[in-house]
Short mmCIF file of C-alpha atoms and ligand atoms in Angstrom, two decimals:
data_model
loop_
_atom_site.label_atom_id
_atom_site.label_comp_id
_atom_site.label_asym_id
_atom_site.label_seq_id
_atom_site.Cartn_x
_atom_site.Cartn_y
_atom_site.Cartn_z
CA MET A 39 -15.63 -32.85 -29.47
CA PRO A 40 -14.34 -36.13 -31.04
CA ALA A 41 -14.37 -36.12 -34.87
CA SER A 42 -17.00 -38.85 -34.90
CA ARG A 43 -19.54 -36.42 -33.35
CA ILE A 44 -19.06 -33.74 -36.00
CA VAL A 45 -21.84 -34.05 -38.59
CA TYR A 46 -22.03 -32.13 -41.86
CA VAL A 47 -25.55 -31.18 -42.99
CA LEU A 48 -25.27 -30.35 -46.69
CA ASN A 49 -27.91 -28.79 -48.90
CA GLY A 50 -27.94 -28.58 -52.67
CA PRO A 51 -29.13 -26.08 -55.25
CA ASN A 52 -32.12 -23.80 -54.71
CA LEU A 53 -32.67 -24.89 -51.11
CA ASN A 54 -31.70 -21.32 -50.17
CA LEU A 55 -35.21 -20.47 -51.52
CA LEU A 56 -36.98 -22.65 -48.93
CA GLY A 57 -39.98 -20.94 -47.43
CA GLN A 58 -40.04 -18.30 -50.16
CA ARG A 59 -41.73 -20.25 -52.99
CA GLN A 60 -43.68 -23.50 -53.52
CA PRO A 61 -44.80 -23.91 -49.87
CA GLN A 62 -47.31 -26.55 -51.02
CA ILE A 63 -44.31 -28.78 -51.84
CA TYR A 64 -41.58 -27.66 -49.44
CA GLY A 65 -43.50 -26.03 -46.56
CA HIS A 66 -43.10 -22.63 -44.94
CA GLU A 67 -39.82 -23.10 -43.06
CA THR A 68 -36.76 -21.27 -44.35
CA LEU A 69 -33.30 -22.83 -44.59
CA ALA A 70 -32.34 -20.70 -41.55
CA ASP A 71 -35.20 -22.41 -39.64
CA VAL A 72 -33.90 -25.82 -40.76
CA GLU A 73 -30.38 -24.90 -39.61
CA ALA A 74 -31.70 -23.74 -36.22
CA SER A 75 -33.65 -26.98 -35.70
CA CYS A 76 -30.62 -29.10 -36.76
CA ARG A 77 -28.51 -27.21 -34.21
CA ARG A 78 -31.16 -27.82 -31.49
CA VAL A 79 -31.21 -31.56 -32.26
CA GLY A 80 -27.41 -31.50 -32.42
CA VAL A 81 -27.18 -30.10 -28.86
CA GLU A 82 -29.61 -32.79 -27.66
CA LEU A 83 -27.55 -35.57 -29.30
CA SER A 84 -24.11 -34.08 -28.52
CA LEU A 85 -23.39 -33.62 -32.21
CA GLU A 86 -21.50 -30.62 -33.59
CA ILE A 87 -23.30 -29.46 -36.75
CA ALA A 88 -21.49 -28.01 -39.78
CA PHE A 89 -24.40 -26.68 -41.87
CA HIS A 90 -23.90 -25.61 -45.50
CA GLN A 91 -25.87 -24.89 -48.69
CA SER A 92 -24.56 -24.28 -52.18
CA ASN A 93 -25.87 -23.94 -55.70
CA ALA A 94 -22.48 -25.14 -57.01
CA GLU A 95 -21.67 -28.85 -57.32
CA HIS A 96 -17.93 -28.35 -56.75
CA GLU A 97 -18.57 -26.58 -53.44
CA ILE A 98 -20.71 -29.46 -52.16
CA ILE A 99 -17.98 -31.90 -53.22
CA GLY A 100 -15.42 -29.75 -51.36
CA TRP A 101 -17.46 -30.03 -48.14
CA ILE A 102 -17.81 -33.81 -48.60
CA HIS A 103 -13.99 -34.06 -48.93
CA GLU A 104 -13.59 -31.90 -45.80
CA ALA A 105 -16.07 -34.07 -43.88
CA ARG A 106 -14.20 -37.24 -44.97
CA THR A 107 -11.25 -36.39 -42.72
CA ARG A 108 -12.89 -34.45 -39.92
CA ALA A 109 -16.44 -35.75 -39.36
CA GLY A 110 -18.40 -38.82 -38.29
CA GLY A 111 -21.26 -38.58 -40.75
CA ILE A 112 -23.15 -36.56 -43.34
CA VAL A 113 -26.81 -35.66 -43.70
CA ILE A 114 -27.31 -34.51 -47.28
CA ASN A 115 -30.21 -33.13 -49.27
CA PRO A 116 -28.51 -33.01 -52.66
CA ALA A 117 -31.68 -31.42 -54.18
CA ALA A 118 -31.65 -31.69 -58.00
CA TYR A 119 -28.09 -33.10 -57.93
CA SER A 120 -29.60 -36.27 -56.43
CA HIS A 121 -30.94 -37.09 -59.87
CA THR A 122 -27.90 -36.07 -61.94
CA SER A 123 -24.61 -36.10 -60.06
CA VAL A 124 -22.24 -39.05 -60.36
CA ALA A 125 -19.59 -36.64 -59.02
CA ILE A 126 -21.41 -36.25 -55.69
CA LEU A 127 -22.00 -40.02 -55.58
CA ASP A 128 -18.24 -40.59 -56.12
CA ALA A 129 -17.30 -38.10 -53.39
CA LEU A 130 -19.70 -39.77 -50.92
CA SER A 131 -18.38 -43.22 -51.91
CA ALA A 132 -14.97 -42.14 -50.58
CA CYS A 133 -16.45 -41.57 -47.09
CA GLU A 134 -16.18 -44.38 -44.56
CA PHE A 135 -18.90 -43.06 -42.23
CA PRO A 136 -22.70 -43.21 -42.60
CA VAL A 137 -24.46 -40.88 -45.02
CA MET A 138 -28.17 -40.09 -44.58
CA GLU A 139 -30.06 -38.76 -47.61
CA VAL A 140 -32.97 -36.38 -46.99
CA HIS A 141 -35.68 -35.09 -49.30
CA ILE A 142 -38.28 -32.71 -47.95
CA SER A 143 -40.87 -33.87 -50.49
CA ASN A 144 -41.80 -37.44 -51.34
CA ILE A 145 -39.78 -37.71 -54.57
CA HIS A 146 -41.58 -40.96 -55.43
CA ARG A 147 -44.97 -39.30 -55.88
CA ARG A 148 -43.52 -36.56 -58.06
CA GLU A 149 -42.22 -36.55 -61.69
CA ALA A 150 -40.53 -39.76 -62.87
CA PHE A 151 -37.16 -38.01 -63.24
CA ARG A 152 -37.11 -37.48 -59.45
CA HIS A 153 -37.64 -41.17 -58.66
CA HIS A 154 -33.98 -42.11 -59.07
CA SER A 155 -31.25 -40.72 -56.84
CA TYR A 156 -27.57 -41.55 -57.46
CA VAL A 157 -26.86 -40.77 -53.80
CA SER A 158 -29.20 -43.50 -52.50
CA ALA A 159 -26.69 -46.16 -53.63
CA VAL A 160 -24.28 -45.08 -50.87
CA ALA A 161 -26.77 -43.84 -48.26
CA ALA A 162 -27.24 -45.74 -45.00
CA GLY A 163 -30.83 -44.47 -45.10
CA VAL A 164 -33.15 -42.28 -47.14
CA ILE A 165 -35.87 -40.03 -45.71
CA ALA A 166 -38.38 -38.49 -48.12
CA GLY A 167 -41.73 -36.79 -47.66
CA PHE A 168 -41.45 -35.90 -43.96
CA GLY A 169 -41.06 -32.20 -44.71
CA THR A 170 -38.20 -30.37 -43.05
CA GLU A 171 -38.67 -32.62 -39.98
CA GLY A 172 -36.79 -35.24 -42.01
CA TYR A 173 -33.49 -33.53 -41.15
CA GLY A 174 -34.05 -34.12 -37.44
CA TYR A 175 -34.99 -37.77 -38.03
CA ALA A 176 -31.86 -38.23 -40.14
CA LEU A 177 -29.66 -36.71 -37.40
CA ARG A 178 -31.24 -39.01 -34.78
CA ARG A 179 -30.61 -42.09 -36.91
CA LEU A 180 -27.05 -40.94 -37.64
CA ALA A 181 -26.38 -40.48 -33.91
CA MET A 182 -27.64 -44.05 -33.31
CA LEU A 183 -25.29 -45.40 -36.02
CA ILE A 184 -22.34 -43.39 -34.63
CA ASP A 185 -23.07 -44.61 -31.08
CA ALA A 186 -23.34 -48.24 -32.27
CA ALA A 187 -20.02 -48.15 -34.22
O1 CA2 B 75 -37.70 -32.78 -51.80
C1 CA2 B 75 -36.53 -32.39 -51.76
O2 CA2 B 75 -35.96 -32.08 -50.73
C2 CA2 B 75 -35.75 -32.21 -53.07
O3 CA2 B 75 -34.43 -32.67 -52.85
C3 CA2 B 75 -35.77 -30.73 -53.38
C4 CA2 B 75 -35.15 -30.38 -54.73
C5 CA2 B 75 -35.70 -31.26 -55.84
O4 CA2 B 75 -34.98 -31.01 -57.04
C6 CA2 B 75 -35.60 -32.74 -55.50
O5 CA2 B 75 -36.18 -33.49 -56.55
C7 CA2 B 75 -36.33 -33.03 -54.21
C8 CA2 B 75 -35.44 -28.92 -55.08
C9 CA2 B 75 -34.96 -27.92 -54.07
C10 CA2 B 75 -35.48 -26.57 -54.47
O6 CA2 B 75 -36.11 -26.00 -53.35
C11 CA2 B 75 -36.93 -24.96 -53.53
C12 CA2 B 75 -37.56 -24.46 -52.42
C13 CA2 B 75 -38.42 -23.42 -52.52
C14 CA2 B 75 -38.68 -22.84 -53.75
C15 CA2 B 75 -38.05 -23.32 -54.88
C16 CA2 B 75 -37.17 -24.38 -54.76
#
């Protein structure tokens, strides 16, 4: 598998609780379901998926640094760090490949503090409000960008 076809799918804090609380906002799928569907789409698109979740900012930054030298793109749902983390923005800025930002909910129809994401400034695209299906759409778009490069 060439490095360009390895894609990191990174998930920020509290996304380990998916499917367990607030289904009216985040749906009924668990993070394990999201991982399984990313892997299915990955097989279809000939992408190798490195799927991770952490509640710790430094761990997410570590995976971004790892991806920088061994991957062809990142799909990231930074969760609450979207709205707070210049450190994650800086780590993503050091990546030369496309970054797709995903939000399960439509952050723009929620509280004002969710309307701004630091990550969007370096994202090739942003998907919000498509539920967990957004991960698959992001992977498809990333594969198109990788194939076109
Ligand atoms: O809509 C999204 O995907 C978010 O990135 C999710 C974050 C939120 O802080 C962002 O504003 C939008 C929250 C993730 C927490 O997920 C939970 C899932 C189930 C139960 C509790 C939290």
